[in-house]
Amino acid sequence: MKYTVAITIALKKGMLDPEARAIRHALQNLGFPTEDLSTARLFKIALDAADADAAREVAGQICERLLANPVIHRYTIEVE
Amino acid sequence: MRFAVVQFGGSNCDRDTRHVLSDVCGVDTDLVWYKNGLSRSYDAVVLPGGFSYGDYLRAGAIAARTQVMKEILRHAKSGGLVLGICNGAQIGSEAGLVDGTFTLNAYPKFISRHVHLRVENADSPFTALYREGEVIRVPIAHKEGRYVAPEETLGRLNREGRVAFRFCDEYGNTTPESNPNGSAENIAGILSERGNVLAMMPHPERASEPVLGSADGIKIFKSMITYIEEHGHRRMTHQEFLP
């Protein structure tokens, strides 16, 4: 079966996110009352797997092996 | 004695590093294209600065997962010296050669300038020719050089003397102002558990000849050479390099 996994990689809670800080300042300068802002990266990967659970398992391995750095990142996986 | 400088697509300090090793220090040094692997054994491996794989995903992340890094991990496990400079430090941390990671600068911009470093551990194969507490002047050039590690890792690094260098002012004070990228505890270079791997963001090869404005970095390469002369290195057989 063909599945698309959507992997979101974000910084762990409490990690400094310099890009988010710069973007939030820019939004505040534009007059938007921005209280908080965080960034994340979305990866959409099409893959072949026996079922949705197997696709999720492969996506987890992809995160562990390359997409996420366990020192600073957390990730979520959605199977579409 | 023979050194390897490993080239990835995007390495750009490979030839500078080889120049310092072979022309300034007089050591036989091979440039090794990563796809060719370590086809022979080396006393020391240097991962040079640059932008492997365009720094895509994270600096060093993709290069860290190439086949040659498995060979370099085996070289390090056998006690061989590995020096990671800038992008090489990022590759080394991504490959698990050292603890923690180097990520986006606190002010998220590329910085290129000279900084001062305080030598925290003058007992390692990379720093033995310095004095503990000595202040040296070496350039940095990076956008992702902020050292990050969990609190317990930082505690262990401190206890075990594995912080090699900290960013400091010209008098050796590790102030927030002298920390160019927001690194945890001003850390600029760290050693592996066994002390045979050094990952550092500053560029010692760019400060190894007086004509460059500073020759303070050359002692890192000379320390490695002295260490190998004194301790030797068990050269791995070709068989041990096979997966």
mmCIF file of C-alpha atoms in Angstrom:
data_model
loop_
_atom_site.group_PDB
_atom_site.id
_atom_site.type_symbol
_atom_site.label_atom_id
_atom_site.label_comp_id
_atom_site.label_asym_id
_atom_site.label_seq_id
_atom_site.Cartn_x
_atom_site.Cartn_y
_atom_site.Cartn_z
ATOM 1 C CA MET A 1 0.000 0.000 0.000
ATOM 2 C CA LYS A 2 1.120 3.561 -0.671
ATOM 3 C CA TYR A 3 1.107 5.885 2.306
ATOM 4 C CA THR A 4 2.168 9.438 2.821
ATOM 5 C CA VAL A 5 3.693 10.188 6.199
ATOM 6 C CA ALA A 6 3.755 13.751 7.450
ATOM 7 C CA ILE A 7 6.651 14.237 9.872
ATOM 8 C CA THR A 8 6.905 17.417 11.909
ATOM 9 C CA ILE A 9 10.265 18.148 13.501
ATOM 10 C CA ALA A 10 10.257 20.815 16.203
ATOM 11 C CA LEU A 11 12.624 21.972 18.910
ATOM 12 C CA LYS A 12 12.154 20.479 22.345
ATOM 13 C CA LYS A 13 10.296 22.642 24.844
ATOM 14 C CA GLY A 14 12.550 25.278 26.357
ATOM 15 C CA MET A 15 15.125 25.182 23.547
ATOM 16 C CA LEU A 16 16.171 28.580 22.235
ATOM 17 C CA ASP A 17 14.614 29.146 18.781
ATOM 18 C CA PRO A 18 16.443 32.166 17.293
ATOM 19 C CA GLU A 19 14.463 32.097 14.055
ATOM 20 C CA ALA A 20 11.148 32.150 15.924
ATOM 21 C CA ARG A 21 12.365 35.048 18.053
ATOM 22 C CA ALA A 22 13.333 37.082 14.979
ATOM 23 C CA ILE A 23 10.011 36.338 13.270
ATOM 24 C CA ARG A 24 8.039 37.245 16.401
ATOM 25 C CA HIS A 25 9.863 40.584 16.643
ATOM 26 C CA ALA A 26 9.050 41.268 12.992
ATOM 27 C CA LEU A 27 5.368 40.488 13.575
ATOM 28 C CA GLN A 28 5.321 42.753 16.625
ATOM 29 C CA ASN A 29 6.918 45.512 14.556
ATOM 30 C CA LEU A 30 4.097 45.077 12.028
ATOM 31 C CA GLY A 31 1.618 45.661 14.832
ATOM 32 C CA PHE A 32 0.452 42.089 15.424
ATOM 33 C CA PRO A 33 0.018 41.357 19.134
ATOM 34 C CA THR A 34 2.206 38.241 19.005
ATOM 35 C CA GLU A 35 2.575 36.596 22.426
ATOM 36 C CA ASP A 36 4.471 33.511 21.411
ATOM 37 C CA LEU A 37 5.709 31.855 18.247
ATOM 38 C CA SER A 38 7.491 28.633 17.443
ATOM 39 C CA THR A 39 8.739 27.102 14.216
ATOM 40 C CA ALA A 40 8.802 23.538 12.929
ATOM 41 C CA ARG A 41 9.690 21.713 9.728
ATOM 42 C CA LEU A 42 7.267 19.511 7.853
ATOM 43 C CA PHE A 43 8.444 16.571 5.749
ATOM 44 C CA LYS A 44 5.977 14.676 3.577
ATOM 45 C CA ILE A 45 7.299 11.321 2.492
ATOM 46 C CA ALA A 46 5.517 8.866 0.190
ATOM 47 C CA LEU A 47 6.392 5.277 0.976
ATOM 48 C CA ASP A 48 5.250 1.732 0.449
ATOM 49 C CA ALA A 49 4.233 -0.193 3.560
ATOM 50 C CA ALA A 50 2.038 -3.175 4.513
ATOM 51 C CA ASP A 51 -0.318 -1.032 6.602
ATOM 52 C CA ALA A 52 -0.550 2.316 8.364
ATOM 53 C CA ASP A 53 1.235 1.022 11.469
ATOM 54 C CA ALA A 54 4.138 -0.234 9.373
ATOM 55 C CA ALA A 55 4.309 3.157 7.625
ATOM 56 C CA ARG A 56 4.394 4.866 11.038
ATOM 57 C CA GLU A 57 7.170 2.508 12.146
ATOM 58 C CA VAL A 58 9.285 3.356 9.096
ATOM 59 C CA ALA A 59 8.657 7.068 9.644
ATOM 60 C CA GLY A 60 9.866 6.694 13.229
ATOM 61 C CA GLN A 61 13.076 5.094 12.004
ATOM 62 C CA ILE A 62 13.528 7.919 9.486
ATOM 63 C CA CYS A 63 13.252 10.446 12.325
ATOM 64 C CA GLU A 64 15.664 8.553 14.560
ATOM 65 C CA ARG A 65 18.221 7.921 11.824
ATOM 66 C CA LEU A 66 18.336 11.327 10.148
ATOM 67 C CA LEU A 67 15.561 13.897 10.406
ATOM 68 C CA ALA A 68 15.685 14.588 14.158
ATOM 69 C CA ASN A 69 18.652 15.268 16.412
ATOM 70 C CA PRO A 70 17.642 13.790 19.777
ATOM 71 C CA VAL A 71 19.628 16.434 21.666
ATOM 72 C CA ILE A 72 17.372 19.261 20.502
ATOM 73 C CA HIS A 73 14.385 17.888 18.583
ATOM 74 C CA ARG A 74 11.020 16.212 19.130
ATOM 75 C CA TYR A 75 8.853 14.911 16.339
ATOM 76 C CA THR A 76 5.290 13.892 15.483
ATOM 77 C CA ILE A 77 4.167 11.526 12.740
ATOM 78 C CA GLU A 78 0.843 11.473 10.908
ATOM 79 C CA VAL A 79 -0.007 8.811 8.345
ATOM 80 C CA GLU A 80 -2.228 9.985 5.536
ATOM 81 C CA MET B 1 52.994 9.011 10.481
ATOM 82 C CA ARG B 2 50.124 9.771 8.154
ATOM 83 C CA PHE B 3 47.084 12.035 8.454
ATOM 84 C CA ALA B 4 43.861 11.923 6.426
ATOM 85 C CA VAL B 5 41.783 15.002 5.630
ATOM 86 C CA VAL B 6 38.352 13.760 4.548
ATOM 87 C CA GLN B 7 36.614 15.690 1.781
ATOM 88 C CA PHE B 8 32.845 15.789 1.373
ATOM 89 C CA GLY B 9 30.951 17.638 -1.318
ATOM 90 C CA GLY B 10 31.003 21.183 0.089
ATOM 91 C CA SER B 11 34.168 20.862 2.197
ATOM 92 C CA ASN B 12 36.165 24.041 1.672
ATOM 93 C CA CYS B 13 38.877 24.022 4.316
ATOM 94 C CA ASP B 14 40.295 20.670 3.211
ATOM 95 C CA ARG B 15 43.236 22.071 1.264
ATOM 96 C CA ASP B 16 44.032 24.723 3.880
ATOM 97 C CA THR B 17 44.162 21.992 6.507
ATOM 98 C CA ARG B 18 46.344 19.774 4.357
ATOM 99 C CA HIS B 19 48.647 22.742 3.670
ATOM 100 C CA VAL B 20 49.125 23.322 7.397
ATOM 101 C CA LEU B 21 49.706 19.640 8.095
ATOM 102 C CA SER B 22 52.023 18.837 5.206
ATOM 103 C CA ASP B 23 53.730 22.143 4.338
ATOM 104 C CA VAL B 24 53.879 23.780 7.768
ATOM 105 C CA CYS B 25 54.065 20.735 10.062
ATOM 106 C CA GLY B 26 55.776 18.362 7.631
ATOM 107 C CA VAL B 27 53.387 15.408 8.038
ATOM 108 C CA ASP B 28 52.371 13.096 5.175
ATOM 109 C CA THR B 29 48.733 13.971 4.609
ATOM 110 C CA ASP B 30 46.229 12.472 2.194
ATOM 111 C CA LEU B 31 43.106 14.181 0.955
ATOM 112 C CA VAL B 32 40.502 11.416 1.079
ATOM 113 C CA TRP B 33 37.312 11.738 -0.982
ATOM 114 C CA TYR B 34 34.538 10.389 1.233
ATOM 115 C CA LYS B 35 33.305 7.914 -1.389
ATOM 116 C CA ASN B 36 36.728 6.279 -1.535
ATOM 117 C CA GLY B 37 36.749 5.627 2.205
ATOM 118 C CA LEU B 38 39.812 5.182 4.384
ATOM 119 C CA SER B 39 41.553 2.790 2.036
ATOM 120 C CA ARG B 40 44.518 2.515 4.405
ATOM 121 C CA SER B 41 45.055 3.119 8.107
ATOM 122 C CA TYR B 42 45.856 6.573 9.411
ATOM 123 C CA ASP B 43 47.293 7.898 12.642
ATOM 124 C CA ALA B 44 44.822 10.766 12.649
ATOM 125 C CA VAL B 45 41.749 11.794 10.694
ATOM 126 C CA VAL B 46 40.712 15.429 10.242
ATOM 127 C CA LEU B 47 37.165 16.415 9.297
ATOM 128 C CA PRO B 48 37.654 19.873 7.786
ATOM 129 C CA GLY B 49 35.406 22.905 7.719
ATOM 130 C CA GLY B 50 32.989 23.770 4.944
ATOM 131 C CA PHE B 51 29.371 23.142 4.089
ATOM 132 C CA SER B 52 28.934 19.429 3.484
ATOM 133 C CA TYR B 53 25.722 18.794 1.546
ATOM 134 C CA GLY B 54 25.011 22.519 1.650
ATOM 135 C CA ASP B 55 24.208 22.280 5.372
ATOM 136 C CA TYR B 56 20.815 20.927 4.239
ATOM 137 C CA LEU B 57 18.612 19.553 7.021
ATOM 138 C CA ARG B 58 21.188 20.466 9.706
ATOM 139 C CA ALA B 59 24.865 21.306 9.408
ATOM 140 C CA GLY B 60 26.798 18.038 9.276
ATOM 141 C CA ALA B 61 23.735 15.786 9.531
ATOM 142 C CA ILE B 62 23.930 14.195 6.089
ATOM 143 C CA ALA B 63 27.721 13.779 5.973
ATOM 144 C CA ALA B 64 27.554 12.133 9.417
ATOM 145 C CA ARG B 65 25.530 9.285 7.953
ATOM 146 C CA THR B 66 27.861 8.399 5.071
ATOM 147 C CA GLN B 67 29.770 5.127 4.889
ATOM 148 C CA VAL B 68 33.148 6.763 5.527
ATOM 149 C CA MET B 69 31.932 7.929 8.941
ATOM 150 C CA LYS B 70 31.462 4.297 9.998
ATOM 151 C CA GLU B 71 35.135 3.775 9.222
ATOM 152 C CA ILE B 72 36.030 6.932 11.143
ATOM 153 C CA LEU B 73 33.966 5.732 14.123
ATOM 154 C CA ARG B 74 35.946 2.476 14.060
ATOM 155 C CA HIS B 75 39.201 4.453 13.813
ATOM 156 C CA ALA B 76 38.121 6.481 16.864
ATOM 157 C CA LYS B 77 37.050 3.347 18.757
ATOM 158 C CA SER B 78 40.500 1.896 18.241
ATOM 159 C CA GLY B 79 41.984 5.002 19.891
ATOM 160 C CA GLY B 80 42.895 6.873 16.704
ATOM 161 C CA LEU B 81 42.798 10.664 16.832
ATOM 162 C CA VAL B 82 39.960 12.530 15.119
ATOM 163 C CA LEU B 83 39.871 16.336 14.848
ATOM 164 C CA GLY B 84 36.630 17.928 13.641
ATOM 165 C CA ILE B 85 36.910 21.593 12.705
ATOM 166 C CA CYS B 86 33.758 23.729 12.235
ATOM 167 C CA ASN B 87 31.621 21.713 9.779
ATOM 168 C CA GLY B 88 33.809 18.777 10.811
ATOM 169 C CA ALA B 89 32.789 19.396 14.441
ATOM 170 C CA GLN B 90 29.148 19.408 13.391
ATOM 171 C CA ILE B 91 29.664 16.157 11.462
ATOM 172 C CA GLY B 92 31.431 14.635 14.465
ATOM 173 C CA SER B 93 28.660 15.539 16.887
ATOM 174 C CA GLU B 94 25.962 14.357 14.469
ATOM 175 C CA ALA B 95 27.846 11.052 14.135
ATOM 176 C CA GLY B 96 27.983 10.648 17.908
ATOM 177 C CA LEU B 97 31.767 11.005 18.188
ATOM 178 C CA VAL B 98 31.238 13.667 20.862
ATOM 179 C CA ASP B 99 28.331 14.594 23.133
ATOM 180 C CA GLY B 100 25.891 17.429 22.493
ATOM 181 C CA THR B 101 25.318 19.257 19.239
ATOM 182 C CA PHE B 102 26.077 22.487 17.402
ATOM 183 C CA THR B 103 23.010 24.392 16.266
ATOM 184 C CA LEU B 104 21.874 27.793 14.969
ATOM 185 C CA ASN B 105 23.655 30.768 16.567
ATOM 186 C CA ALA B 106 21.637 32.619 19.219
ATOM 187 C CA TYR B 107 21.692 35.593 16.864
ATOM 188 C CA PRO B 108 20.819 33.626 13.740
ATOM 189 C CA LYS B 109 23.445 35.049 11.417
ATOM 190 C CA PHE B 110 26.740 33.913 9.941
ATOM 191 C CA ILE B 111 29.671 35.218 12.005
ATOM 192 C CA SER B 112 33.222 35.457 10.657
ATOM 193 C CA ARG B 113 35.834 37.037 12.899
ATOM 194 C CA HIS B 114 38.673 36.364 15.300
ATOM 195 C CA VAL B 115 37.763 35.361 18.834
ATOM 196 C CA HIS B 116 39.685 34.535 21.976
ATOM 197 C CA LEU B 117 39.655 31.039 23.406
ATOM 198 C CA ARG B 118 40.736 29.893 26.849
ATOM 199 C CA VAL B 119 42.463 26.522 26.937
ATOM 200 C CA GLU B 120 40.518 24.565 29.556
ATOM 201 C CA ASN B 121 42.325 21.246 29.314
ATOM 202 C CA ALA B 122 46.015 21.190 28.417
ATOM 203 C CA ASP B 123 46.212 17.462 28.994
ATOM 204 C CA SER B 124 44.646 16.131 25.800
ATOM 205 C CA PRO B 125 46.352 14.858 22.612
ATOM 206 C CA PHE B 126 45.163 18.080 20.940
ATOM 207 C CA THR B 127 46.107 20.669 23.558
ATOM 208 C CA ALA B 128 49.203 19.322 25.326
ATOM 209 C CA LEU B 129 51.480 22.047 23.933
ATOM 210 C CA TYR B 130 49.328 24.806 25.452
ATOM 211 C CA ARG B 131 49.241 25.900 29.085
ATOM 212 C CA GLU B 132 46.000 25.472 30.985
ATOM 213 C CA GLY B 133 44.242 28.834 31.060
ATOM 214 C CA GLU B 134 46.252 30.142 28.087
ATOM 215 C CA VAL B 135 44.307 32.592 25.912
ATOM 216 C CA ILE B 136 44.659 32.098 22.172
ATOM 217 C CA ARG B 137 43.296 34.006 19.178
ATOM 218 C CA VAL B 138 41.664 31.979 16.407
ATOM 219 C CA PRO B 139 38.950 32.829 13.843
ATOM 220 C CA ILE B 140 35.399 31.499 13.719
ATOM 221 C CA ALA B 141 33.166 31.376 10.626
ATOM 222 C CA HIS B 142 29.809 29.729 11.152
ATOM 223 C CA LYS B 143 26.060 30.122 11.400
ATOM 224 C CA GLU B 144 25.381 26.915 13.310
ATOM 225 C CA GLY B 145 28.004 26.870 16.026
ATOM 226 C CA ARG B 146 26.034 27.282 19.253
ATOM 227 C CA TYR B 147 26.921 24.331 21.443
ATOM 228 C CA VAL B 148 23.924 22.724 23.135
ATOM 229 C CA ALA B 149 23.816 19.763 25.504
ATOM 230 C CA PRO B 150 21.523 18.614 28.324
ATOM 231 C CA GLU B 151 22.425 19.894 31.817
ATOM 232 C CA GLU B 152 23.616 16.475 32.982
ATOM 233 C CA THR B 153 25.909 16.183 29.936
ATOM 234 C CA LEU B 154 27.396 19.627 30.647
ATOM 235 C CA GLY B 155 28.013 18.567 34.237
ATOM 236 C CA ARG B 156 29.767 15.403 33.097
ATOM 237 C CA LEU B 157 31.884 17.292 30.523
ATOM 238 C CA ASN B 158 33.027 19.676 33.244
ATOM 239 C CA ARG B 159 33.740 16.932 35.780
ATOM 240 C CA GLU B 160 35.688 14.856 33.270
ATOM 241 C CA GLY B 161 37.713 17.783 31.887
ATOM 242 C CA ARG B 162 36.230 17.335 28.433
ATOM 243 C CA VAL B 163 35.765 21.019 27.664
ATOM 244 C CA ALA B 164 38.846 21.805 25.570
ATOM 245 C CA PHE B 165 38.185 25.485 24.819
ATOM 246 C CA ARG B 166 35.795 28.218 25.928
ATOM 247 C CA PHE B 167 35.136 31.539 24.221
ATOM 248 C CA CYS B 168 36.568 34.330 26.394
ATOM 249 C CA ASP B 169 37.736 37.919 26.270
ATOM 250 C CA GLU B 170 41.398 38.839 25.724
ATOM 251 C CA TYR B 171 42.059 38.460 29.449
ATOM 252 C CA GLY B 172 40.555 34.968 29.634
ATOM 253 C CA ASN B 173 37.209 35.923 31.208
ATOM 254 C CA THR B 174 34.306 33.830 29.913
ATOM 255 C CA THR B 175 31.715 36.600 29.801
ATOM 256 C CA PRO B 176 28.402 36.615 27.890
ATOM 257 C CA GLU B 177 29.892 39.377 25.670
ATOM 258 C CA SER B 178 32.793 37.132 24.671
ATOM 259 C CA ASN B 179 30.420 34.311 23.679
ATOM 260 C CA PRO B 180 29.858 34.963 19.962
ATOM 261 C CA ASN B 181 27.102 32.427 19.302
ATOM 262 C CA GLY B 182 25.365 31.779 22.623
ATOM 263 C CA SER B 183 27.059 28.422 23.278
ATOM 264 C CA ALA B 184 26.248 26.746 26.578
ATOM 265 C CA GLU B 185 28.887 27.770 29.136
ATOM 266 C CA ASN B 186 30.881 29.506 26.345
ATOM 267 C CA ILE B 187 31.966 26.079 25.055
ATOM 268 C CA ALA B 188 33.933 26.244 21.778
ATOM 269 C CA GLY B 189 35.483 22.778 21.675
ATOM 270 C CA ILE B 190 34.828 19.461 23.380
ATOM 271 C CA LEU B 191 36.616 16.154 23.758
ATOM 272 C CA SER B 192 35.192 12.661 23.513
ATOM 273 C CA GLU B 193 34.983 10.407 26.536
ATOM 274 C CA ARG B 194 38.407 8.869 25.820
ATOM 275 C CA GLY B 195 39.887 12.220 24.820
ATOM 276 C CA ASN B 196 40.931 11.058 21.346
ATOM 277 C CA VAL B 197 38.309 13.125 19.471
ATOM 278 C CA LEU B 198 38.193 16.934 19.519
ATOM 279 C CA ALA B 199 35.269 18.805 17.942
ATOM 280 C CA MET B 200 35.765 22.559 17.779
ATOM 281 C CA MET B 201 33.982 25.360 15.940
ATOM 282 C CA PRO B 202 36.957 27.787 15.612
ATOM 283 C CA HIS B 203 39.424 27.263 12.748
ATOM 284 C CA PRO B 204 42.968 26.516 13.983
ATOM 285 C CA GLU B 205 44.180 25.974 10.397
ATOM 286 C CA ARG B 206 43.359 29.632 9.686
ATOM 287 C CA ALA B 207 45.621 30.658 12.555
ATOM 288 C CA SER B 208 48.673 28.496 11.934
ATOM 289 C CA GLU B 209 51.096 30.896 10.274
ATOM 290 C CA PRO B 210 52.125 34.438 11.308
ATOM 291 C CA VAL B 211 51.168 35.746 7.857
ATOM 292 C CA LEU B 212 47.536 34.936 8.731
ATOM 293 C CA GLY B 213 47.580 37.301 11.708
ATOM 294 C CA SER B 214 47.808 34.563 14.321
ATOM 295 C CA ALA B 215 49.738 31.318 14.626
ATOM 296 C CA ASP B 216 48.028 30.321 17.879
ATOM 297 C CA GLY B 217 46.190 27.402 16.278
ATOM 298 C CA ILE B 218 49.215 25.452 15.090
ATOM 299 C CA LYS B 219 49.797 23.921 18.514
ATOM 300 C CA ILE B 220 46.665 21.826 18.050
ATOM 301 C CA PHE B 221 48.209 20.069 15.038
ATOM 302 C CA LYS B 222 51.652 19.934 16.660
ATOM 303 C CA SER B 223 50.139 18.504 19.849
ATOM 304 C CA MET B 224 48.554 15.719 17.782
ATOM 305 C CA ILE B 225 51.866 14.998 16.045
ATOM 306 C CA THR B 226 53.761 14.957 19.359
ATOM 307 C CA TYR B 227 51.131 12.678 20.886
ATOM 308 C CA ILE B 228 51.406 10.186 18.020
ATOM 309 C CA GLU B 229 55.229 10.307 18.168
ATOM 310 C CA GLU B 230 55.159 9.611 21.899
ATOM 311 C CA HIS B 231 52.300 7.145 22.136
ATOM 312 C CA GLY B 232 52.175 5.708 18.651
ATOM 313 C CA HIS B 233 48.875 4.469 17.386
ATOM 314 C CA ARG B 234 47.837 0.906 16.859
ATOM 315 C CA ARG B 235 47.312 0.955 13.136
ATOM 316 C CA MET B 236 44.216 -0.954 12.180
ATOM 317 C CA THR B 237 44.531 -3.707 9.645
ATOM 318 C CA HIS B 238 42.581 -3.355 6.449
ATOM 319 C CA GLN B 239 40.429 -6.269 7.598
ATOM 320 C CA GLU B 240 39.231 -4.271 10.602
ATOM 321 C CA PHE B 241 37.967 -1.540 8.327
ATOM 322 C CA LEU B 242 35.703 -3.890 6.439
ATOM 323 C CA PRO B 243 32.064 -3.624 7.508
#
